[in-house]
């Protein structure tokens, strides 16, 4: 059985780690190649785009893929729609693995919006010193906010256009609560901007903001393509694969992730 895992997330790596040792399953993980030093999962790895939905369909056919798990980041919308199109075209079962989104707690001051442009519109009314944690892509949406100062945290350096008054902090999660508290205090942050990425690795900033009474602009996720089943954890994805194997008479019986 050949499984393609569309990756770039912790969950995708965990899935590959748990399935690679299983006899009878070949796992290929696919990375976009966006970050300079990616963390490679075990098993086969391919890097770079497929060339749209048609290119992915061709790849699935040529490499005799039996199932696809789209474990990309909840905000990587294009690849997910391409995967839905490609899997449907070549009749390969597809599952989306999406970690659950964050939910507000008592004391949170959240402003939910649909896009980075929507976030940029909200900012001038909320504060002056912004902690922007939405990644290095899409900073153009904030480029005209010259009255505001930005602390931009990203894995790799952002490229222009960017906000004119900004400091860049190159870092990669997980982040600690103490570290996030310290950042908010040291940079006198009065607004936090985040995507609703979900997961524990980057959640401490939300706690730190709540404690400090800092408002948070949360960008809502794009939808999962219609008709694609969703698993919330690698464990659920393995269960889906086990059911699929049973239904097709494949012999490999994946164990739950360790
Ligand atoms: P995107 O907008 O959905 O995808 C843009 C193009 O990049 C796709 O059309 C595809 O090119 C290629 N691509 C994306 N993911 C790929 C993968 N896993 N394997 C091969 N090609 C891939 O994606 P994005 O938002 O730029 O994110 C790129 C990668 O970074 C994703 O794999 C995602 O898991 C990871 N990531 C994204 C975010 C985020 O906030 N967006 C955060 C953390 C990690 P072709 O059309 O040529 O196939």
GROMACS .gro file of C-alpha atoms and ligand atoms in nm:
model
  306
    1UNK     CA    1   0.000   0.000   0.000
    2UNK     CA    2   0.146   0.336  -0.101
    3UNK     CA    3   0.033   0.629   0.115
    4UNK     CA    4   0.105   0.990   0.023
    5UNK     CA    5   0.112   1.229   0.320
    6UNK     CA    6   0.093   1.595   0.225
    7UNK     CA    7   0.296   1.749   0.502
    8UNK     CA    8   0.460   2.053   0.650
    9UNK     CA    9   0.309   2.007   0.997
   10UNK     CA   10   0.391   1.830   1.324
   11UNK     CA   11   0.090   1.602   1.272
   12UNK     CA   12   0.217   1.495   0.929
   13UNK     CA   13   0.555   1.408   1.077
   14UNK     CA   14   0.394   1.211   1.362
   15UNK     CA   15   0.183   1.020   1.114
   16UNK     CA   16   0.487   0.926   0.905
   17UNK     CA   17   0.679   0.825   1.218
   18UNK     CA   18   0.403   0.587   1.321
   19UNK     CA   19   0.337   0.436   0.977
   20UNK     CA   20   0.687   0.397   0.831
   21UNK     CA   21   0.771   0.096   1.054
   22UNK     CA   22   0.449  -0.085   0.956
   23UNK     CA   23   0.520  -0.369   0.717
   24UNK     CA   24   0.326  -0.349   0.393
   25UNK     CA   25   0.291   0.030   0.386
   26UNK     CA   26   0.517   0.259   0.189
   27UNK     CA   27   0.488   0.619   0.310
   28UNK     CA   28   0.590   0.914   0.095
   29UNK     CA   29   0.573   1.256   0.261
   30UNK     CA   30   0.550   1.563   0.043
   31UNK     CA   31   0.686   1.902   0.152
   32UNK     CA   32   0.632   2.230  -0.031
   33UNK     CA   33   0.995   2.334   0.012
   34UNK     CA   34   0.909   2.675   0.160
   35UNK     CA   35   1.137   2.676   0.464
   36UNK     CA   36   1.515   2.681   0.438
   37UNK     CA   37   1.580   2.397   0.685
   38UNK     CA   38   1.271   2.171   0.696
   39UNK     CA   39   1.241   1.892   0.952
   40UNK     CA   40   1.228   1.579   0.739
   41UNK     CA   41   0.995   1.295   0.845
   42UNK     CA   42   1.111   0.932   0.815
   43UNK     CA   43   1.027   0.736   0.502
   44UNK     CA   44   1.040   0.865   0.147
   45UNK     CA   45   1.026   1.242   0.110
   46UNK     CA   46   0.962   1.448  -0.201
   47UNK     CA   47   0.998   1.826  -0.203
   48UNK     CA   48   0.829   2.089  -0.421
   49UNK     CA   49   0.495   2.153  -0.591
   50UNK     CA   50   0.323   1.897  -0.813
   51UNK     CA   51   0.211   2.149  -1.073
   52UNK     CA   52  -0.151   2.200  -0.962
   53UNK     CA   53  -0.429   1.942  -0.931
   54UNK     CA   54  -0.350   1.789  -1.271
   55UNK     CA   55   0.016   1.749  -1.182
   56UNK     CA   56  -0.076   1.582  -0.853
   57UNK     CA   57  -0.321   1.348  -1.027
   58UNK     CA   58  -0.043   1.249  -1.265
   59UNK     CA   59   0.194   1.190  -0.973
   60UNK     CA   60  -0.062   0.975  -0.790
   61UNK     CA   61  -0.111   0.765  -1.101
   62UNK     CA   62   0.258   0.733  -1.188
   63UNK     CA   63   0.355   0.637  -0.831
   64UNK     CA   64   0.059   0.401  -0.783
   65UNK     CA   65  -0.066   0.579  -0.473
   66UNK     CA   66  -0.346   0.396  -0.289
   67UNK     CA   67  -0.446   0.667  -0.039
   68UNK     CA   68  -0.370   1.031   0.038
   69UNK     CA   69  -0.373   1.202   0.375
   70UNK     CA   70  -0.371   1.579   0.346
   71UNK     CA   71  -0.196   1.675   0.669
   72UNK     CA   72  -0.100   2.024   0.553
   73UNK     CA   73  -0.144   2.333   0.767
   74UNK     CA   74  -0.509   2.443   0.813
   75UNK     CA   75  -0.425   2.764   0.621
   76UNK     CA   76  -0.262   2.591   0.323
   77UNK     CA   77  -0.587   2.612   0.126
   78UNK     CA   78  -0.461   2.573  -0.231
   79UNK     CA   79  -0.287   2.239  -0.184
   80UNK     CA   80  -0.594   2.100  -0.005
   81UNK     CA   81  -0.823   2.191  -0.295
   82UNK     CA   82  -0.569   2.051  -0.541
   83UNK     CA   83  -0.557   1.728  -0.341
   84UNK     CA   84  -0.938   1.700  -0.348
   85UNK     CA   85  -0.941   1.750  -0.726
   86UNK     CA   86  -0.652   1.513  -0.791
   87UNK     CA   87  -0.779   1.235  -0.564
   88UNK     CA   88  -1.125   1.253  -0.720
   89UNK     CA   89  -0.978   1.245  -1.073
   90UNK     CA   90  -0.781   0.924  -1.011
   91UNK     CA   91  -1.029   0.770  -0.763
   92UNK     CA   92  -0.787   0.757  -0.470
   93UNK     CA   93  -0.933   0.787  -0.117
   94UNK     CA   94  -0.843   1.115   0.056
   95UNK     CA   95  -0.856   1.218   0.421
   96UNK     CA   96  -0.786   1.566   0.562
   97UNK     CA   97  -0.598   1.566   0.893
   98UNK     CA   98  -0.673   1.897   1.067
   99UNK     CA   99  -0.585   1.971   1.426
  100UNK     CA  100  -0.886   2.133   1.598
  101UNK     CA  101  -0.899   2.514   1.601
  102UNK     CA  102  -0.861   2.717   1.921
  103UNK     CA  103  -1.164   2.820   2.125
  104UNK     CA  104  -1.176   3.138   2.334
  105UNK     CA  105  -1.168   3.112   2.715
  106UNK     CA  106  -1.306   3.348   2.979
  107UNK     CA  107  -1.111   3.672   2.969
  108UNK     CA  108  -1.004   3.644   2.604
  109UNK     CA  109  -1.055   3.960   2.395
  110UNK     CA  110  -1.084   3.805   2.049
  111UNK     CA  111  -1.173   3.979   1.724
  112UNK     CA  112  -1.237   3.712   1.461
  113UNK     CA  113  -1.195   3.794   1.093
  114UNK     CA  114  -1.180   3.605   0.762
  115UNK     CA  115  -0.851   3.724   0.616
  116UNK     CA  116  -0.521   3.903   0.677
  117UNK     CA  117  -0.673   4.206   0.500
  118UNK     CA  118  -0.960   4.195   0.750
  119UNK     CA  119  -0.709   4.179   1.035
  120UNK     CA  120  -0.524   4.482   0.898
  121UNK     CA  121  -0.848   4.683   0.890
  122UNK     CA  122  -0.915   4.611   1.257
  123UNK     CA  123  -0.571   4.702   1.390
  124UNK     CA  124  -0.567   5.086   1.399
  125UNK     CA  125  -0.867   5.087   1.634
  126UNK     CA  126  -0.712   4.827   1.866
  127UNK     CA  127  -0.355   4.937   1.935
  128UNK     CA  128  -0.017   5.067   1.820
  129UNK     CA  129   0.236   4.791   1.894
  130UNK     CA  130   0.140   4.472   1.715
  131UNK     CA  131   0.275   4.119   1.759
  132UNK     CA  132   0.218   3.960   1.416
  133UNK     CA  133   0.243   3.580   1.422
  134UNK     CA  134   0.076   3.496   1.091
  135UNK     CA  135   0.398   3.391   0.917
  136UNK     CA  136   0.620   3.556   0.661
  137UNK     CA  137   0.372   3.529   0.373
  138UNK     CA  138   0.098   3.786   0.334
  139UNK     CA  139   0.269   4.076   0.512
  140UNK     CA  140   0.168   4.298   0.219
  141UNK     CA  141  -0.174   4.322   0.386
  142UNK     CA  142  -0.012   4.528   0.665
  143UNK     CA  143   0.231   4.729   0.450
  144UNK     CA  144   0.028   5.050   0.451
  145UNK     CA  145  -0.013   5.070   0.829
  146UNK     CA  146   0.273   5.315   0.877
  147UNK     CA  147   0.143   5.452   1.210
  148UNK     CA  148   0.175   5.109   1.374
  149UNK     CA  149   0.487   4.922   1.490
  150UNK     CA  150   0.509   4.545   1.427
  151UNK     CA  151   0.700   4.262   1.587
  152UNK     CA  152   0.692   3.996   1.314
  153UNK     CA  153   0.776   3.640   1.417
  154UNK     CA  154   0.847   3.387   1.141
  155UNK     CA  155   1.062   3.082   1.067
  156UNK     CA  156   1.236   3.244   0.769
  157UNK     CA  157   1.287   3.614   0.694
  158UNK     CA  158   0.988   3.789   0.536
  159UNK     CA  159   1.014   3.949   0.194
  160UNK     CA  160   0.884   4.289   0.084
  161UNK     CA  161   0.626   4.438   0.081
  162UNK     CA  162   0.625   4.454   0.463
  163UNK     CA  163   0.508   4.707   0.722
  164UNK     CA  164   0.752   5.003   0.723
  165UNK     CA  165   0.802   4.999   1.102
  166UNK     CA  166   0.883   4.644   1.200
  167UNK     CA  167   1.126   4.424   1.387
  168UNK     CA  168   1.167   4.061   1.275
  169UNK     CA  169   1.210   3.778   1.521
  170UNK     CA  170   1.321   3.455   1.350
  171UNK     CA  171   1.201   3.164   1.557
  172UNK     CA  172   1.012   2.836   1.531
  173UNK     CA  173   0.772   2.684   1.787
  174UNK     CA  174   0.701   2.532   2.027
  175UNK     CA  175   0.695   2.848   2.238
  176UNK     CA  176   0.677   2.858   2.619
  177UNK     CA  177   0.429   3.060   2.821
  178UNK     CA  178   0.710   3.237   3.007
  179UNK     CA  179   0.876   3.326   2.678
  180UNK     CA  180   0.551   3.466   2.536
  181UNK     CA  181   0.479   3.666   2.853
  182UNK     CA  182   0.829   3.811   2.832
  183UNK     CA  183   0.791   3.905   2.463
  184UNK     CA  184   0.462   4.087   2.523
  185UNK     CA  185   0.610   4.277   2.819
  186UNK     CA  186   0.948   4.360   2.665
  187UNK     CA  187   0.801   4.491   2.340
  188UNK     CA  188   0.502   4.661   2.509
  189UNK     CA  189   0.266   4.473   2.275
  190UNK     CA  190  -0.092   4.597   2.277
  191UNK     CA  191  -0.242   4.370   2.004
  192UNK     CA  192  -0.165   4.012   1.898
  193UNK     CA  193  -0.253   3.887   1.547
  194UNK     CA  194  -0.274   3.513   1.481
  195UNK     CA  195  -0.425   3.262   1.243
  196UNK     CA  196  -0.647   3.001   1.407
  197UNK     CA  197  -0.376   2.741   1.356
  198UNK     CA  198  -0.477   2.534   1.660
  199UNK     CA  199  -0.243   2.298   1.846
  200UNK     CA  200  -0.040   2.330   2.163
  201UNK     CA  201   0.293   2.442   2.016
  202UNK     CA  202   0.188   2.802   1.953
  203UNK     CA  203  -0.105   2.835   2.195
  204UNK     CA  204   0.087   2.994   2.489
  205UNK     CA  205   0.073   3.335   2.316
  206UNK     CA  206  -0.306   3.326   2.362
  207UNK     CA  207  -0.270   3.261   2.734
  208UNK     CA  208  -0.009   3.536   2.766
  209UNK     CA  209  -0.239   3.781   2.583
  210UNK     CA  210  -0.535   3.686   2.805
  211UNK     CA  211  -0.330   3.741   3.121
  212UNK     CA  212  -0.205   4.077   2.997
  213UNK     CA  213  -0.550   4.195   2.875
  214UNK     CA  214  -0.411   4.221   2.520
  215UNK     CA  215  -0.674   4.192   2.243
  216UNK     CA  216  -0.619   3.918   1.984
  217UNK     CA  217  -0.716   3.936   1.618
  218UNK     CA  218  -0.784   3.578   1.506
  219UNK     CA  219  -0.798   3.492   1.136
  220UNK     CA  220  -1.053   3.219   1.066
  221UNK     CA  221  -0.950   2.903   0.875
  222UNK     CA  222  -1.044   2.837   0.515
  223UNK     CA  223  -1.292   2.548   0.480
  224UNK     CA  224  -1.190   2.189   0.406
  225UNK     CA  225  -1.303   2.100   0.050
  226UNK     CA  226  -1.659   1.961   0.031
  227UNK     CA  227  -1.694   1.589   0.074
  228UNK     CA  228  -1.345   1.527   0.216
  229UNK     CA  229  -1.359   1.339   0.550
  230UNK     CA  230  -1.168   1.503   0.836
  231UNK     CA  231  -0.962   1.352   1.119
  232UNK     CA  232  -0.859   1.569   1.413
  233UNK     CA  233  -0.552   1.371   1.522
  234UNK     CA  234  -0.292   1.135   1.371
  235UNK     CA  235  -0.458   0.856   1.577
  236UNK     CA  236  -0.789   0.916   1.397
  237UNK     CA  237  -0.609   0.922   1.063
  238UNK     CA  238  -0.452   0.583   1.139
  239UNK     CA  239  -0.798   0.445   1.227
  240UNK     CA  240  -0.928   0.571   0.889
  241UNK     CA  241  -0.638   0.398   0.716
  242UNK     CA  242  -0.704   0.076   0.907
  243UNK     CA  243  -1.070   0.080   0.800
  244UNK     CA  244  -0.966   0.149   0.443
  245UNK     CA  245  -0.718  -0.141   0.449
  246UNK     CA  246  -0.984  -0.374   0.589
  247UNK     CA  247  -1.241  -0.265   0.330
  248UNK     CA  248  -0.995  -0.328   0.046
  249UNK     CA  249  -0.846  -0.649   0.180
  250UNK     CA  250  -0.500  -0.491   0.217
  251UNK     CA  251  -0.293  -0.690   0.464
  252UNK     CA  252  -0.110  -0.410   0.649
  253UNK     CA  253  -0.285  -0.320   0.975
  254UNK     CA  254  -0.142   0.008   1.102
  255UNK     CA  255  -0.084   0.039   1.477
  256UNK     CA  256  -0.183   0.360   1.658
  257UNK     CA  257   0.088   0.634   1.668
  258UNK     CA  258   0.330   0.594   1.957
  259LIG     P1  259  -0.076   2.657  -0.033
  259LIG     O1  260  -0.097   2.802  -0.055
  259LIG     O2  261  -0.194   2.573  -0.004
  259LIG     O3  262  -0.003   2.592  -0.157
  259LIG     C1  263   0.058   2.666  -0.262
  259LIG     C2  264   0.130   2.569  -0.353
  259LIG     O4  265   0.244   2.513  -0.286
  259LIG     C3  266   0.045   2.449  -0.391
  259LIG     O5  267  -0.041   2.478  -0.499
  259LIG     C4  268   0.152   2.346  -0.423
  259LIG     O6  269   0.211   2.372  -0.548
  259LIG     C5  270   0.258   2.376  -0.320
  259LIG     N1  271   0.246   2.297  -0.199
  259LIG     C6  272   0.188   2.333  -0.079
  259LIG     N2  273   0.200   2.236   0.011
  259LIG     C7  274   0.266   2.135  -0.050
  259LIG     C8  275   0.309   2.007  -0.008
  259LIG     N3  276   0.290   1.963   0.118
  259LIG     N4  277   0.374   1.930  -0.099
  259LIG     C9  278   0.397   1.973  -0.226
  259LIG     N5  279   0.359   2.094  -0.271
  259LIG    C10  280   0.295   2.174  -0.183
  259LIG     O7  281   0.033   2.634   0.081
  259LIG     P2  282   0.114   2.738   0.173
  259LIG     O8  283   0.017   2.809   0.262
  259LIG     O9  284   0.206   2.814   0.085
  259LIG    O10  285   0.195   2.635   0.263
  259LIG    C11  286   0.304   2.564   0.208
  259LIG    C12  287   0.342   2.451   0.303
  259LIG    O11  288   0.377   2.503   0.431
  259LIG    C13  289   0.227   2.352   0.326
  259LIG    O12  290   0.276   2.223   0.301
  259LIG    C14  291   0.186   2.371   0.471
  259LIG    O13  292   0.156   2.249   0.535
  259LIG    C15  293   0.307   2.438   0.534
  259LIG     N6  294   0.268   2.541   0.632
  259LIG    C16  295   0.183   2.642   0.595
  259LIG    C17  296   0.145   2.737   0.689
  259LIG    C18  297   0.047   2.847   0.655
  259LIG    O14  298   0.013   2.927   0.745
  259LIG     N7  299  -0.003   2.855   0.533
  259LIG    C19  300   0.197   2.728   0.819
  259LIG    C20  301   0.285   2.624   0.852
  259LIG    C21  302   0.320   2.532   0.757
  259LIG     P3  303   0.162   2.298  -0.681
  259LIG    O15  304   0.033   2.361  -0.719
  259LIG    O16  305   0.272   2.323  -0.780
  259LIG    O17  306   0.146   2.153  -0.650
   0.00000   0.00000   0.00000
